[in-house]
Structures are given as structure tokens and as C-alpha cells.
Amino acid sequence: MAWLRSFWSGLPAEGRWLLAVVAAQTLGRGLTLPFTIIYLREVRGFDLGVAGALMALVAVAGFAATVPTGRLVDRYGARGVLLGGQGAMVAGCALLAFAADPWTAGAALTLIGLTFGAALPAFNTMIAAVADGDVRQRFFGVHFALMNLGIGAGGVAGGLFVDVEAPATFAAVYLAEAATALVAMAVLLWPLRRLRGRAGRGAAPGAGRDPAPGPREAGYRAVLRQPAARRLAAVTFIGVLAGHGQFQVGIPSFAREVAGVSTGAIGLAFAVNTVMIVVLQLPVLSAIGGRRRTRAMLVMGGAWAGAWVLLGLSALGAGDLPPGAGAAVATAGLLAFMAVFAFGETLLQPTVPAVTNDLATDHDRGRYNAVNAAAFNGGAIAAPAIAGLFLGLDLGAWYVGLMAAGCLALCGLALALERVIPPEANGLPATAARGAR
């Protein structure tokens, strides 16, 4: 708590208001996130293939939005882009609440996807506008913990409220999500009205407001010519492909169809993941402060590889045990996987965005964040396809092996990244950075 009080007291007012935006956004997102596929299938009666295609629109639209978003952030500032994204979220959620046909639902989910595509580069740029150095790394970590807490609390509230026999309950939670987006817009319009999000300064009062006009912003080609940018994008892509991207399709499908875990245990496992992130994030942030961020990524890759092995072994071992014991072993393996995976997540989220923004300059920060967001969305698109291919062919062991290998590849990518980034961008203090050169 002393660490958290120190972090909070050291933030400028803009940083505190940004965390308020996070709280509003994620609480609303949690109300609907676990239930959209259920809404499309059981409330609106869409075919499974149609519902799956509609869900994919979110990632596809987000991916498509990243390139223009980066340009807009660098030219006009992150605040305006984020406002536009929140406006799209309001419209998308309100439309989805009353979407009686696939075309309307598709338009609504496309708007929501555009919001996600705009939010990642714009919000990360705004964080960089109010904090730098170790404070920036801490902010990204606290942001991630708060995001999980909000989604978890919203998910619990939504689960207690929605009922497939009462379609109006689903309309209500989507309208509630639209209302939370309006709250975020109100914060952006008034308390953060002077924070345009052209980053690069420190966390002193007034930090992050637009500097004087500088040289013309660098294009994406200039960003991608940098080895550090390419390697960092590879870390993000593989991290999502073998990590976050498996949470919606791969992990629940493997647990249910290969390991035979009950739906109740799957829900409990996701709750364990959220709780572990909230509990571990602050101690992890304290432990990695002033240390090489690439080494944290290295530990993350090893932890995730071990987590996948735990999941695979639990499913393989359960087949040789009596039904009750087998189910207990499979459930324990899933819970252990989620707990260990959560530890890795607390290492990833403070480090990759901080490196991204420490590599960028004032004039290409939006593009750097957009490249990272494109890699994230690309992994989110590829992950369900790979999971569906392997699990659909009954190749559960190969699926787990591929995911574990991808996590080990992250370790190699982290070491490769370490060789091409400045020590300051790798999280070392100024004195240590000078000695590392």
C-alpha cells in the first residue's frame, strides 16, 4: 500500500483522471465481454458459424483501424482520437442492444472493433504524455491491474443480471456499457481537455500537452526500418498468438473437449486468472523496477511455456485415472495454468508498452503504438484460427506443444530485442544505462 500511495502521490492530475477513464471503460466492458457469444446464439438465435464470424469482426476492424489511428494520433493528438473511439463504442453498444439481424449486429461489432483499434495506440500515447521512466512502467502495470479488476467486477455483475430467457437484460447491459463510454468521454472533454496526447515530456504538471510544432512526423516505413520496432512487434504478435489470443477459443475449448473440465470450473479458472493479476501486479512492478525489461519478458516466456506444459500434462494424465479423480486432476491443471499464466501477464503488460513509448519520439509515438497494436490484433486474429484447426483435427497434444514452443520463442525474441534497444528504453536507471553502453 505504501508503494501504491507513493505512485499515486507522484502522478500529475492528468494521470489520475486517465485511471478514472480506465475504471469506467473496463467496468462497462466486463458487463458484456463474457456474454456476447451467448447473446448472439441464444438470445438472437444466430447460427454458430454466423455468430463466430460476427465475433471475428471485432478483431478484424481493430486491426484495420490501427494504421490510420497512428497517423491521426501523431498529427492531431491522442485525446481527439480516443474521443472518436469512445463515440463509436457508444453507437456500437446501443446498436447491438437492439440488433435483431446479423447485418445490424455486424455493424455494431464493427464499430466496437474500431474502438479497440483506436484505443490501444491512443491511450498508450496519452499514458506516455503524463509519465516517463519508471513511473511510466508502473502506470502501465497499474493500468493492467485496474483493467482486470474492472472487467472482473463487471463480469460478476453481468453474470448475476443477464438471463437468456429475458432478452431485455442483455439490452440493459449493452446500454450500460454505452453509458460508461459516455462517462469516459465526459472525463476526456473536461478534466483532460488540455491533454492533447502529443507525448514525450515528463510527469510534471502540464506534461503531455502539445509541444511547439516540430519536424514532419515520420511515416510507418521509417518506424519499421528500425530493428527494435520490428523485434518488439514480433514479441507482441507471438505473445498474443500463444497467450491472450487463446483465451476466447483455444483454452476453453481444450479444457472442455480434451481435458473434460466442467463449464463451472472453466469460469472459476478465469476468475483465478483475474484475481492473481490483481494480487501480483503491484509486487511484480516493485520487483522489476530499475531492471532490464527484456529480462522480465524472458521470465514471462518461460513461465508461460511451463503453464502450457501443466495444462497439457493434466489432460494427458486424467485419461488414466478414474472419472472423478481424472476430472479433479484436469481441473487442478487448468487452475494451475491460469495462475502461472497470470504471473507472466503481470510481467508483459508493464514492459512492452513502456519499451514502445521509450523508443518513440514526440513525432512518431502514435505510429510506434499503432505498430504494436497491429501486431496485437494480428495475433488476436490468428490465435482462434490456429486453435480451431488443431483442436478440430483432435490434435490437442500438438496444440499445447505449439503454444509452449511459441512461448519459448518469446525468450529468444526478448534476448534479440535486448541487443538493439538503448539501455534507457530497457528500463535501466540513467546511471546504470551509462555504464551499460
Coordinates of N, CA and C in Angstrom, one line a residue, residues 291-406:
R291 N 15.2 -2.7 -13.4 CA 15.8 -3.8 -14.0 C 15.5 -3.9 -15.5
R292 N 16.2 -4.7 -16.3 CA 16.0 -4.8 -17.7 C 14.7 -5.3 -18.0
R293 N 13.9 -4.6 -18.8 CA 12.6 -5.1 -19.2 C 12.6 -6.3 -20.0
T294 N 13.7 -6.5 -20.8 CA 13.8 -7.7 -21.7 C 14.0 -8.9 -20.8
R295 N 14.6 -8.8 -19.7 CA 14.7 -10.0 -18.8 C 13.4 -10.3 -18.2
A296 N 12.5 -9.3 -17.9 CA 11.2 -9.7 -17.5 C 10.4 -10.4 -18.5
M297 N 10.6 -10.0 -19.8 CA 10.0 -10.7 -20.9 C 10.5 -12.2 -21.0
L298 N 11.8 -12.3 -20.7 CA 12.4 -13.7 -20.7 C 11.7 -14.6 -19.7
V299 N 11.6 -14.0 -18.5 CA 10.9 -14.8 -17.4 C 9.5 -15.1 -17.8
M300 N 8.8 -14.1 -18.4 CA 7.4 -14.3 -18.8 C 7.3 -15.5 -19.8
G301 N 8.2 -15.5 -20.8 CA 8.1 -16.6 -21.8 C 8.3 -17.9 -21.2
G302 N 9.3 -18.0 -20.2 CA 9.5 -19.3 -19.5 C 8.3 -19.7 -18.7
A303 N 7.7 -18.7 -18.0 CA 6.5 -19.0 -17.1 C 5.4 -19.5 -18.0
W304 N 5.1 -18.9 -19.1 CA 4.0 -19.3 -20.0 C 4.3 -20.6 -20.6
A305 N 5.5 -21.0 -21.0 CA 5.8 -22.3 -21.5 C 5.5 -23.3 -20.4
G306 N 5.9 -23.1 -19.2 CA 5.6 -24.0 -18.1 C 4.2 -24.2 -17.9
A307 N 3.4 -23.1 -18.0 CA 2.0 -23.1 -17.8 C 1.3 -24.0 -18.8
W308 N 1.7 -23.9 -20.1 CA 1.1 -24.8 -21.1 C 1.5 -26.2 -20.9
V309 N 2.7 -26.5 -20.4 CA 3.0 -27.9 -20.1 C 2.1 -28.4 -19.0
L310 N 1.9 -27.6 -18.0 CA 1.0 -28.0 -16.9 C -0.4 -28.4 -17.4
L311 N -0.9 -27.6 -18.3 CA -2.2 -27.8 -18.9 C -2.2 -29.1 -19.7
G312 N -1.2 -29.3 -20.5 CA -1.1 -30.5 -21.4 C -1.0 -31.8 -20.5
L313 N -0.1 -31.7 -19.5 CA 0.1 -32.9 -18.7 C -1.2 -33.3 -17.9
S314 N -1.9 -32.3 -17.4 CA -3.1 -32.6 -16.7 C -4.1 -33.3 -17.5
A315 N -4.3 -32.9 -18.8 CA -5.2 -33.5 -19.7 C -4.8 -34.9 -20.0
L316 N -3.5 -35.1 -20.2 CA -3.0 -36.5 -20.6 C -3.1 -37.4 -19.4
G317 N -2.8 -36.9 -18.2 CA -2.8 -37.8 -17.0 C -4.2 -38.1 -16.6
A318 N -5.2 -37.3 -16.9 CA -6.6 -37.5 -16.5 C -7.2 -38.7 -17.2
G319 N -6.7 -39.1 -18.4 CA -7.3 -40.2 -19.1 C -7.0 -41.5 -18.4
D320 N -6.0 -41.6 -17.6 CA -5.6 -42.9 -17.0 C -6.1 -43.0 -15.6
L321 N -6.9 -42.1 -15.2 CA -7.5 -42.1 -13.8 C -9.0 -42.4 -13.8
P322 N -9.5 -42.8 -12.6 CA -11.0 -42.9 -12.5 C -11.7 -41.6 -12.8
P323 N -12.9 -41.6 -13.3 CA -13.6 -40.4 -13.8 C -13.5 -39.3 -12.8
G324 N -13.8 -39.5 -11.5 CA -13.8 -38.4 -10.5 C -12.4 -37.9 -10.3
A325 N -11.4 -38.8 -10.2 CA -10.1 -38.3 -10.0 C -9.6 -37.6 -11.2
G326 N -9.9 -38.1 -12.4 CA -9.5 -37.5 -13.6 C -10.0 -36.1 -13.8
A327 N -11.3 -35.9 -13.4 CA -11.8 -34.5 -13.5 C -11.1 -33.6 -12.5
A328 N -10.8 -34.1 -11.3 CA -10.1 -33.3 -10.3 C -8.7 -32.9 -10.8
V329 N -8.0 -33.8 -11.4 CA -6.7 -33.5 -11.9 C -6.8 -32.5 -13.1
A330 N -7.7 -32.7 -14.0 CA -7.9 -31.8 -15.1 C -8.2 -30.4 -14.6
T331 N -9.1 -30.3 -13.7 CA -9.5 -29.0 -13.1 C -8.3 -28.3 -12.4
A332 N -7.6 -29.1 -11.6 CA -6.4 -28.6 -10.9 C -5.4 -28.1 -12.0
G333 N -5.2 -28.8 -13.1 CA -4.2 -28.4 -14.1 C -4.6 -27.1 -14.7
L334 N -6.0 -27.0 -15.0 CA -6.5 -25.7 -15.6 C -6.3 -24.5 -14.6
L335 N -6.6 -24.7 -13.4 CA -6.4 -23.7 -12.4 C -4.9 -23.3 -12.2
A336 N -4.0 -24.3 -12.2 CA -2.6 -24.0 -12.1 C -2.1 -23.3 -13.4
F337 N -2.6 -23.7 -14.5 CA -2.3 -23.0 -15.8 C -2.6 -21.5 -15.7
M338 N -3.9 -21.2 -15.2 CA -4.3 -19.8 -15.2 C -3.5 -19.0 -14.2
A339 N -3.2 -19.6 -13.0 CA -2.4 -18.9 -12.0 C -1.0 -18.5 -12.5
V340 N -0.3 -19.5 -13.1 CA 1.1 -19.3 -13.6 C 1.0 -18.3 -14.8
F341 N 0.0 -18.5 -15.7 CA -0.1 -17.6 -16.8 C -0.3 -16.2 -16.4
A342 N -1.1 -16.0 -15.3 CA -1.4 -14.6 -14.8 C -0.1 -14.0 -14.3
F343 N 0.8 -14.7 -13.7 CA 2.1 -14.2 -13.3 C 2.9 -13.7 -14.5
G344 N 2.9 -14.4 -15.6 CA 3.5 -14.0 -16.9 C 2.9 -12.7 -17.4
E345 N 1.6 -12.6 -17.3 CA 0.9 -11.4 -17.8 C 1.3 -10.2 -17.0
T346 N 1.6 -10.3 -15.7 CA 2.0 -9.1 -14.9 C 3.4 -8.7 -15.3
L347 N 4.2 -9.5 -16.0 CA 5.5 -9.1 -16.5 C 5.4 -8.5 -17.9
L348 N 4.4 -9.0 -18.7 CA 4.3 -8.5 -20.0 C 3.8 -7.1 -20.1
Q349 N 2.7 -6.8 -19.4 CA 2.0 -5.6 -19.6 C 2.7 -4.3 -19.2
P350 N 3.5 -4.3 -18.1 CA 4.3 -3.1 -17.8 C 5.5 -2.9 -18.8
T351 N 6.0 -3.9 -19.4 CA 7.2 -3.8 -20.1 C 7.1 -3.4 -21.6
V352 N 6.3 -4.2 -22.4 CA 6.2 -3.9 -23.8 C 5.7 -2.5 -24.1
P353 N 4.6 -2.1 -23.5 CA 4.2 -0.7 -23.8 C 5.2 0.4 -23.4
A354 N 5.9 0.1 -22.3 CA 6.9 1.1 -21.8 C 8.1 1.1 -22.8
V355 N 8.6 0.0 -23.3 CA 9.6 0.0 -24.3 C 9.2 0.7 -25.5
T356 N 8.0 0.4 -26.0 CA 7.4 1.0 -27.2 C 7.5 2.6 -27.1
N357 N 7.0 3.1 -26.0 CA 7.0 4.6 -25.9 C 8.3 5.2 -25.6
D358 N 9.3 4.4 -25.0 CA 10.6 5.0 -24.7 C 11.4 4.9 -26.0
L359 N 11.1 4.1 -27.0 CA 11.8 4.1 -28.3 C 11.3 5.2 -29.2
A360 N 10.0 5.6 -29.0 CA 9.4 6.6 -29.9 C 9.9 8.0 -29.5
T361 N 9.7 8.9 -30.5 CA 9.9 10.3 -30.3 C 8.5 11.0 -30.2
D362 N 8.5 12.3 -30.0 CA 7.3 13.0 -29.9 C 6.5 12.9 -31.2
H363 N 7.2 12.8 -32.3 CA 6.5 12.9 -33.6 C 6.2 11.6 -34.3
D364 N 6.6 10.5 -33.7 CA 6.2 9.2 -34.3 C 5.6 8.2 -33.2
R365 N 5.2 8.8 -32.0 CA 4.7 7.9 -30.9 C 3.4 7.2 -31.3
G366 N 2.6 7.9 -32.0 CA 1.3 7.3 -32.4 C 1.6 6.1 -33.3
R367 N 2.5 6.3 -34.3 CA 2.8 5.2 -35.2 C 3.5 4.0 -34.5
Y368 N 4.4 4.3 -33.6 CA 5.0 3.2 -32.8 C 3.9 2.4 -32.0
N369 N 3.0 3.1 -31.4 CA 1.9 2.4 -30.7 C 1.0 1.7 -31.6
A370 N 0.8 2.3 -32.8 CA -0.1 1.6 -33.8 C 0.6 0.3 -34.3
V371 N 1.9 0.3 -34.6 CA 2.6 -0.9 -35.0 C 2.4 -2.0 -34.0
N372 N 2.6 -1.6 -32.7 CA 2.4 -2.6 -31.6 C 0.9 -3.0 -31.5
A373 N 0.0 -2.1 -31.7 CA -1.4 -2.5 -31.7 C -1.8 -3.4 -32.9
A374 N -1.2 -3.2 -34.1 CA -1.4 -4.0 -35.2 C -0.9 -5.4 -35.0
A375 N 0.3 -5.5 -34.4 CA 0.8 -6.8 -34.0 C -0.1 -7.6 -33.0
F376 N -0.6 -6.8 -32.1 CA -1.6 -7.4 -31.1 C -2.8 -7.9 -31.8
N377 N -3.4 -7.1 -32.6 CA -4.7 -7.5 -33.3 C -4.4 -8.6 -34.3
G378 N -3.2 -8.6 -34.9 CA -2.9 -9.7 -35.8 C -2.8 -11.0 -35.1
G379 N -2.2 -11.0 -33.9 CA -2.2 -12.2 -33.1 C -3.5 -12.7 -32.7
A380 N -4.4 -11.7 -32.3 CA -5.8 -12.0 -31.9 C -6.6 -12.6 -33.0
I381 N -6.3 -12.3 -34.3 CA -7.0 -12.8 -35.4 C -6.5 -14.3 -35.7
A382 N -5.1 -14.5 -35.6 CA -4.6 -15.8 -35.9 C -4.8 -16.8 -34.9
A383 N -4.9 -16.4 -33.6 CA -4.9 -17.3 -32.5 C -6.2 -18.2 -32.6
P384 N -7.4 -17.7 -32.7 CA -8.5 -18.6 -32.8 C -8.5 -19.6 -34.0
A385 N -7.9 -19.1 -35.1 CA -7.9 -20.0 -36.3 C -6.9 -21.1 -36.1
I386 N -5.8 -20.9 -35.4 CA -4.8 -22.0 -35.1 C -5.4 -22.9 -34.1
A387 N -6.1 -22.4 -33.1 CA -6.7 -23.3 -32.1 C -7.8 -24.1 -32.7
G388 N -8.6 -23.5 -33.5 CA -9.7 -24.3 -34.2 C -9.2 -25.3 -35.1
L389 N -8.1 -25.1 -35.8 CA -7.5 -26.0 -36.7 C -7.0 -27.3 -36.0
F390 N -6.2 -27.0 -35.0 CA -5.6 -28.2 -34.2 C -6.6 -28.9 -33.4
L391 N -7.5 -28.2 -32.7 CA -8.4 -28.9 -31.9 C -9.5 -29.6 -32.7
G392 N -9.8 -28.9 -33.8 CA -10.8 -29.5 -34.7 C -10.3 -30.9 -35.3
L393 N -9.0 -31.0 -35.5 CA -8.4 -32.2 -36.0 C -8.0 -33.2 -34.9
D394 N -8.5 -32.9 -33.7 CA -8.2 -33.7 -32.5 C -6.7 -33.9 -32.2
L395 N -6.0 -32.7 -32.4 CA -4.5 -32.7 -32.2 C -4.2 -31.8 -30.9
G396 N -4.9 -32.2 -29.8 CA -4.7 -31.4 -28.6 C -3.3 -31.3 -28.1
A397 N -2.6 -32.5 -28.1 CA -1.2 -32.5 -27.7 C -0.3 -31.6 -28.5
W398 N -0.5 -31.7 -29.9 CA 0.3 -30.9 -30.8 C 0.0 -29.4 -30.6
Y399 N -1.3 -29.1 -30.3 CA -1.7 -27.7 -30.0 C -1.0 -27.2 -28.8
V400 N -0.9 -27.9 -27.7 CA -0.3 -27.5 -26.5 C 1.2 -27.3 -26.7
G401 N 1.8 -28.3 -27.5 CA 3.2 -28.2 -27.8 C 3.6 -27.0 -28.6
L402 N 2.7 -26.7 -29.6 CA 3.0 -25.5 -30.4 C 2.9 -24.2 -29.6
M403 N 2.0 -24.1 -28.6 CA 1.8 -23.0 -27.8 C 3.1 -22.8 -26.9
A404 N 3.5 -24.0 -26.3 CA 4.7 -23.9 -25.4 C 5.9 -23.5 -26.2
A405 N 6.0 -24.0 -27.4 CA 7.2 -23.6 -28.3 C 7.1 -22.2 -28.6
G406 N 6.0 -21.6 -28.9 CA 5.8 -20.2 -29.1 C 6.3 -19.4 -28.0

